[in-house]
Tab-separated table of C-alpha atoms in Angstrom:
chain	number	residue	atom	x	y	z
A	1149	MET	CA	27.365	-11.989	-6.639
A	1150	ASP	CA	27.121	-15.761	-6.960
A	1151	ALA	CA	24.200	-17.441	-5.260
A	1152	GLU	CA	26.501	-19.409	-2.927
A	1153	ASP	CA	28.120	-16.138	-1.740
A	1154	ILE	CA	24.865	-14.545	-0.552
A	1155	GLU	CA	24.841	-13.486	3.071
A	1156	MET	CA	21.675	-13.197	5.086
A	1157	ALA	CA	20.294	-9.676	5.104
A	1158	GLU	CA	19.820	-7.896	8.411
A	1159	PHE	CA	17.245	-5.191	7.848
A	1160	GLN	CA	17.903	-2.983	10.830
A	1161	GLU	CA	15.189	-1.171	12.767
A	1162	GLY	CA	15.939	2.097	14.549
A	1163	THR	CA	15.184	5.789	14.897
A	1164	LEU	CA	14.348	7.916	11.876
A	1165	ASP	CA	17.557	9.938	12.079
A	1166	THR	CA	19.530	6.708	11.453
A	1167	LEU	CA	17.425	5.749	8.407
A	1168	MET	CA	20.110	6.081	5.750
A	1169	GLU	CA	22.809	4.445	7.838
A	1170	ARG	CA	20.580	1.470	8.578
A	1171	LEU	CA	19.373	1.175	4.985
A	1172	CYS	CA	22.890	1.277	3.552
A	1173	ASN	CA	24.204	-1.215	6.100
A	1174	SER	CA	21.313	-3.555	5.385
A	1175	ILE	CA	21.787	-3.610	1.610
A	1176	SER	CA	25.585	-3.659	1.804
A	1177	GLY	CA	25.346	-6.911	3.745
A	1178	PHE	CA	24.274	-8.757	0.599
A	1179	ASP	CA	25.301	-6.247	-2.126
A	1180	PRO	CA	28.491	-4.382	-1.077
A	1181	GLU	CA	28.776	-2.600	-4.430
A	1182	TRP	CA	25.343	-0.969	-4.306
A	1183	VAL	CA	26.224	1.958	-2.025
A	1184	LYS	CA	29.064	2.973	-4.363
A	1185	ARG	CA	26.480	3.747	-7.046
A	1186	CYS	CA	24.491	6.138	-4.844
A	1187	VAL	CA	24.788	9.868	-5.554
A	1188	PRO	CA	23.214	12.568	-3.340
A	1189	ALA	CA	21.044	15.341	-4.708
A	1190	ALA	CA	22.630	18.768	-4.973
A	1191	GLU	CA	21.736	21.077	-2.087
A	1192	GLU	CA	20.599	23.692	-4.625
A	1193	GLN	CA	18.022	21.264	-6.010
A	1194	ILE	CA	16.877	20.264	-2.547
A	1195	GLN	CA	16.340	23.941	-1.769
A	1196	GLN	CA	14.463	24.357	-5.047
A	1197	LEU	CA	12.100	21.550	-4.022
A	1198	GLN	CA	11.702	23.054	-0.566
A	1199	ASP	CA	10.770	26.404	-2.128
A	1200	ILE	CA	8.083	24.714	-4.248
A	1201	LEU	CA	6.556	22.953	-1.246
A	1202	ALA	CA	6.742	26.121	0.869
A	1203	GLU	CA	4.340	27.816	-1.532
A	1204	TYR	CA	1.738	25.312	-0.279
A	1205	HIS	CA	2.839	25.592	3.362
A	1206	TYR	CA	4.699	22.287	3.468
A	1207	THR	CA	8.279	21.245	4.072
A	1208	ILE	CA	10.160	18.236	2.754
A	1209	PRO	CA	9.379	15.282	5.073
A	1210	ALA	CA	12.441	14.385	7.136
A	1211	ALA	CA	12.542	10.769	5.927
A	1212	TYR	CA	12.607	11.905	2.295
A	1213	LEU	CA	15.157	14.631	3.042
A	1214	TYR	CA	17.545	12.007	4.424
A	1215	TYR	CA	17.030	10.019	1.234
A	1216	LEU	CA	17.742	13.047	-0.988
A	1217	ARG	CA	20.957	13.903	0.819
A	1218	LYS	CA	22.238	10.349	0.496
A	1219	MET	CA	20.960	9.161	-2.889
A	1220	GLY	CA	18.572	11.720	-4.395
A	1221	LYS	CA	20.517	11.960	-7.659
A	1222	ASP	CA	20.980	8.192	-8.071
A	1223	ASP	CA	19.820	5.557	-5.586
A	1224	GLY	CA	21.590	2.717	-7.333
A	1225	GLY	CA	18.314	1.324	-8.640
A	1226	LEU	CA	16.618	1.038	-5.266
A	1227	LEU	CA	13.366	2.700	-6.402
A	1228	GLU	CA	13.858	2.660	-10.151
A	1229	ARG	CA	13.990	-1.135	-10.320
A	1230	GLU	CA	10.537	-1.442	-8.776
A	1231	LEU	CA	8.856	-1.000	-12.164
A	1232	ASP	CA	10.407	-0.805	-15.616
A	1233	PHE	CA	11.418	2.767	-16.469
A	1234	CYS	CA	10.434	4.135	-13.046
A	1235	GLU	CA	12.228	7.431	-12.363
A	1236	ALA	CA	12.879	8.840	-8.902
A	1237	ASP	CA	15.916	11.138	-9.313
A	1238	ILE	CA	15.753	14.737	-8.121
A	1239	ASP	CA	15.641	16.159	-11.660
A	1240	THR	CA	12.538	14.116	-12.436
A	1241	VAL	CA	10.967	14.912	-9.076
A	1242	LEU	CA	11.272	18.654	-9.657
A	1243	ASP	CA	9.584	18.265	-13.046
A	1244	LEU	CA	6.765	16.177	-11.541
A	1245	GLN	CA	5.500	18.830	-9.133
A	1246	ASN	CA	2.215	20.449	-10.091
A	1247	GLU	CA	-0.381	22.685	-8.490
A	1248	GLU	CA	-3.206	20.125	-8.528
A	1249	ASP	CA	-1.285	17.521	-6.509
A	1250	LEU	CA	0.212	19.959	-4.033
A	1251	GLU	CA	-3.151	21.607	-3.339
A	1252	LYS	CA	-4.389	18.131	-2.391
A	1253	GLY	CA	-1.430	17.737	-0.069
A	1254	ILE	CA	0.242	14.948	-2.018
A	1255	PHE	CA	3.796	14.957	-3.283
A	1256	CYS	CA	4.954	12.842	-6.243
A	1257	PHE	CA	8.443	11.414	-5.655
A	1258	ALA	CA	8.566	8.786	-8.420
A	1259	TYR	CA	6.845	8.128	-11.733
A	1260	CYS	CA	6.675	5.184	-14.099
A	1261	ASP	CA	5.937	6.532	-17.577
A	1262	PRO	CA	5.030	3.317	-19.479
A	1263	PHE	CA	2.462	2.397	-16.811
A	1264	THR	CA	1.510	6.026	-16.014
A	1265	ILE	CA	1.804	5.273	-12.304
A	1266	GLY	CA	2.809	7.940	-9.820
A	1267	PHE	CA	4.066	7.285	-6.293
A	1268	TYR	CA	3.099	9.887	-3.704
A	1269	MET	CA	3.593	10.876	-0.092
A	1270	LYS	CA	0.795	12.487	1.847
A	1271	LEU	CA	2.203	15.755	3.145
A	1272	SER	CA	1.587	16.957	6.680
A	1273	SER	CA	3.386	19.414	8.921
A	1274	MET	CA	3.117	16.811	11.694
A	1275	ASP	CA	4.433	13.782	9.788
A	1276	ASP	CA	8.155	13.335	9.131
A	1277	ASN	CA	7.656	9.817	7.776
A	1278	PRO	CA	4.500	9.883	5.615
A	1279	SER	CA	2.688	6.967	4.033
A	1280	VAL	CA	3.161	6.122	0.354
A	1281	VAL	CA	0.246	5.803	-2.062
A	1282	THR	CA	-0.229	5.387	-5.806
A	1283	ASP	CA	-2.379	7.343	-8.246
A	1284	TRP	CA	-5.487	5.425	-7.276
A	1285	GLU	CA	-4.917	6.038	-3.542
A	1286	GLU	CA	-3.832	2.466	-2.940
A	1287	LYS	CA	-1.528	2.494	0.065
A	1288	ASN	CA	1.839	1.102	-0.977
A	1289	ALA	CA	3.426	1.382	2.464
A	1290	GLU	CA	2.423	2.900	5.779
A	1291	SER	CA	5.603	5.014	5.890
A	1292	PHE	CA	8.363	6.128	3.528
A	1293	GLU	CA	10.883	4.370	5.767
A	1294	LYS	CA	9.086	1.043	5.371
A	1295	TYR	CA	8.725	1.712	1.657
A	1296	LEU	CA	12.511	2.024	1.292
A	1297	PHE	CA	13.141	-1.141	3.279
A	1298	GLN	CA	10.537	-3.037	1.269
A	1299	ARG	CA	12.360	-1.995	-1.912
A	1300	ALA	CA	15.640	-3.115	-0.301
A	1301	PHE	CA	13.986	-6.433	0.510
A	1302	HIS	CA	13.115	-6.845	-3.167
A	1303	MET	CA	16.806	-6.432	-3.953
A	1304	TYR	CA	17.507	-9.202	-1.433
A	1305	GLN	CA	14.916	-11.401	-3.141
A	1306	ASP	CA	16.612	-10.822	-6.492
A	1307	SER	CA	19.916	-12.037	-5.038
A	1308	PHE	CA	18.551	-15.574	-4.768
A	1309	ALA	CA	18.890	-17.986	-7.663
A	1310	HIS	CA	15.274	-19.126	-7.836
A	1311	GLY	CA	11.932	-17.443	-7.373
A	1312	ASP	CA	8.384	-17.159	-8.601
A	1313	VAL	CA	5.187	-15.178	-8.105
A	1314	ASP	CA	1.745	-16.601	-7.517
A	1315	SER	CA	-1.405	-14.479	-7.344
A	1316	ASP	CA	-5.033	-15.116	-6.532
A	1317	PHE	CA	-7.671	-12.430	-6.562
A	1318	VAL	CA	-10.393	-12.523	-3.957
A	1319	CYS	CA	-13.474	-13.553	-5.884
A	1320	HIS	CA	-16.056	-14.449	-3.276
A	1321	GLY	CA	-18.977	-12.958	-5.188
A	1322	GLU	CA	-22.354	-13.325	-3.530
A	1323	LYS	CA	-21.448	-16.584	-1.786
A	1324	ASN	CA	-22.397	-16.722	1.873
A	1325	LYS	CA	-19.329	-16.452	4.105
A	1326	ASP	CA	-20.772	-19.156	6.345
A	1327	ASP	CA	-20.546	-21.599	3.429
A	1328	CYS	CA	-16.741	-21.520	3.450
A	1329	ARG	CA	-15.504	-20.515	6.872
A	1330	THR	CA	-12.103	-22.121	6.240
A	1331	CYS	CA	-11.567	-20.493	2.835
A	1332	PRO	CA	-9.406	-17.344	2.647
A	1333	TYR	CA	-11.682	-15.960	-0.072
A	1334	GLN	CA	-14.194	-15.074	2.629
A	1335	TYR	CA	-11.932	-12.224	3.782
A	1336	ARG	CA	-12.992	-9.200	1.777
A	1337	THR	CA	-10.970	-6.455	3.423
A	1338	GLU	CA	-7.197	-6.032	3.490
A	1339	LYS	CA	-7.221	-6.177	7.287
A	1340	GLU	CA	-9.135	-9.451	7.329
A	1341	ARG	CA	-6.783	-10.993	4.787
A	1342	MET	CA	-3.670	-9.807	6.629
A	1343	ASP	CA	-5.015	-11.045	9.963
A	1344	TRP	CA	-5.568	-14.458	8.369
A	1345	ILE	CA	-2.034	-14.507	6.944
A	1346	VAL	CA	-0.489	-13.531	10.289
A	1347	GLN	CA	-2.434	-16.150	12.233
A	1348	THR	CA	-1.603	-18.850	9.673
A	1349	ALA	CA	2.084	-17.903	9.775
A	1350	LYS	CA	2.186	-18.017	13.567
A	1351	SER	CA	1.124	-21.642	13.504
A	1352	TYR	CA	4.489	-22.302	11.834
A	1353	ASN	CA	6.401	-19.943	14.158
A	1354	LEU	CA	6.951	-17.405	11.379
A	1355	GLU	CA	7.014	-13.762	12.461
A	1356	LYS	CA	6.710	-10.874	10.038
A	1357	ALA	CA	9.607	-8.471	9.602
A	1358	TRP	CA	9.317	-5.025	11.229
A	1359	PHE	CA	8.979	-3.275	7.858
A	1360	SER	CA	5.895	-5.303	6.996
A	1361	ASP	CA	2.639	-3.366	7.169
A	1362	GLN	CA	-1.099	-3.777	6.739
A	1363	THR	CA	-0.768	-4.952	3.119
A	1364	HIS	CA	2.689	-6.611	3.072
A	1365	PHE	CA	3.658	-9.685	5.083
A	1366	ILE	CA	7.443	-10.160	4.839
A	1367	CYS	CA	9.723	-12.739	6.406
A	1368	TYR	CA	13.189	-13.979	5.521
A	1369	THR	CA	16.139	-16.116	6.556
A	1370	LEU	CA	19.456	-17.036	5.000
A	1371	ASN	CA	17.611	-19.744	3.039
A	1372	TYR	CA	14.625	-17.851	1.630
A	1373	ALA	CA	12.802	-14.529	1.235
A	1374	LEU	CA	9.003	-14.364	1.248
A	1375	GLU	CA	6.519	-11.568	0.628
A	1376	ILE	CA	2.734	-11.830	0.571
A	1377	LYS	CA	0.606	-8.850	-0.468
A	1378	VAL	CA	-3.100	-8.619	0.289
A	1379	CYS	CA	-4.125	-5.533	-1.734
A	1380	ASP	CA	-6.626	-7.039	-4.190
A	1381	GLY	CA	-6.288	-10.643	-3.126
A	1382	TYR	CA	-3.248	-12.748	-2.341
A	1383	SER	CA	0.000	-12.227	-4.215
A	1384	MET	CA	3.070	-14.190	-3.122
A	1385	ARG	CA	6.700	-13.979	-4.106
A	1386	PHE	CA	9.031	-16.652	-2.778
A	1387	ASN	CA	12.791	-16.782	-3.467
A	1388	CYS	CA	15.471	-19.246	-2.419
A	1389	ASN	CA	18.568	-21.078	-3.691
A	1390	ASP	CA	16.966	-24.525	-3.564
A	1391	GLU	CA	15.319	-25.225	-6.912
A	1392	LYS	CA	13.373	-28.177	-5.542
A	1393	LEU	CA	12.005	-26.081	-2.706
A	1394	VAL	CA	10.804	-23.256	-4.928
A	1395	ARG	CA	9.088	-25.741	-7.236
A	1396	ARG	CA	7.399	-27.418	-4.315
A	1397	VAL	CA	6.222	-24.109	-2.938
A	1398	MET	CA	5.195	-22.148	-6.007
A	1399	HIS	CA	4.237	-24.811	-8.548
A	1400	SER	CA	1.910	-26.847	-6.415
A	1401	LEU	CA	-1.077	-28.317	-8.206
A	1402	LEU	CA	-3.233	-26.925	-5.426
A	1403	ALA	CA	-4.826	-23.892	-6.990
A	1404	LYS	CA	-6.594	-22.014	-4.219
A	1405	ALA	CA	-4.775	-19.467	-2.134
A	1406	PHE	CA	-5.481	-21.333	1.105
A	1407	ASP	CA	-3.964	-24.540	-0.225
A	1408	THR	CA	-1.002	-22.771	-1.825
A	1409	ILE	CA	-0.170	-20.748	1.283
A	1410	SER	CA	-0.619	-23.778	3.543
A	1411	LYS	CA	1.703	-25.716	1.263
A	1412	LEU	CA	4.180	-22.830	1.460
A	1413	TRP	CA	4.196	-22.821	5.258
A	1414	GLY	CA	4.664	-26.586	5.317
A	1415	CYS	CA	7.610	-26.505	2.905
A	1416	ILE	CA	9.350	-23.755	4.864
A	1417	ASP	CA	8.680	-25.568	8.117
A	1418	ARG	CA	10.314	-28.779	6.853
A	1419	LYS	CA	13.192	-26.929	5.190
A	1420	ASP	CA	14.240	-24.879	8.227
A	1421	GLY	CA	13.199	-27.337	10.882
A	1422	SER	CA	11.288	-24.652	12.728
């Protein structure tokens, strides 16, 4: 799709039983061909997975079951594009299951071989929409539903002509927090960093999308798509169709995260007139 033909995404919020309908409608708004590439998992394979989990007294979480029945064989690149050579199809998932993980109550639903990174759900008989973590227990998303919509958002970002990523690790060291009360490096926890991002964004009337969570701040319009992660520090990805805007935002000479993010808010504010 040409950049000038992009339509604004509408990532729809709703009840869990409408997950697949909402997800497909959201992506189809800016990529109508995507849903045609999706292939559901065979019911026999879904049952095979259910039998494996039942041995450890678990069932397939409802959110993931909806996914399997809509696109478990091929999700059109929704999850596989997240990292190079990431595999999430039902055949791979069945091969990934092992006693050690399942005894811990974690279920591997995707694996990236070159990076040896697994993506897991924490299983619970009470949770139909479990959180997503990686091998090192880093929380990737607070629910599988949000995880899917965050991946869909990345597809939306890719539909723009211009984009860049800027990262700053939090490196406060032994410095006294009182010495730099206005510096974002003082915020050592994910919650502190996210609270700072949210408060800074509000000063420019920017509200985070519903599928944001404690480590992902996401907002978007027809003109741009923005994601800020606060896992290890500050990592930003900004996409738009205005080359001058993306240069102004992401290639600022201001090096620190506070200055870069403040510059970002200011550019967006002037661009959209908000």
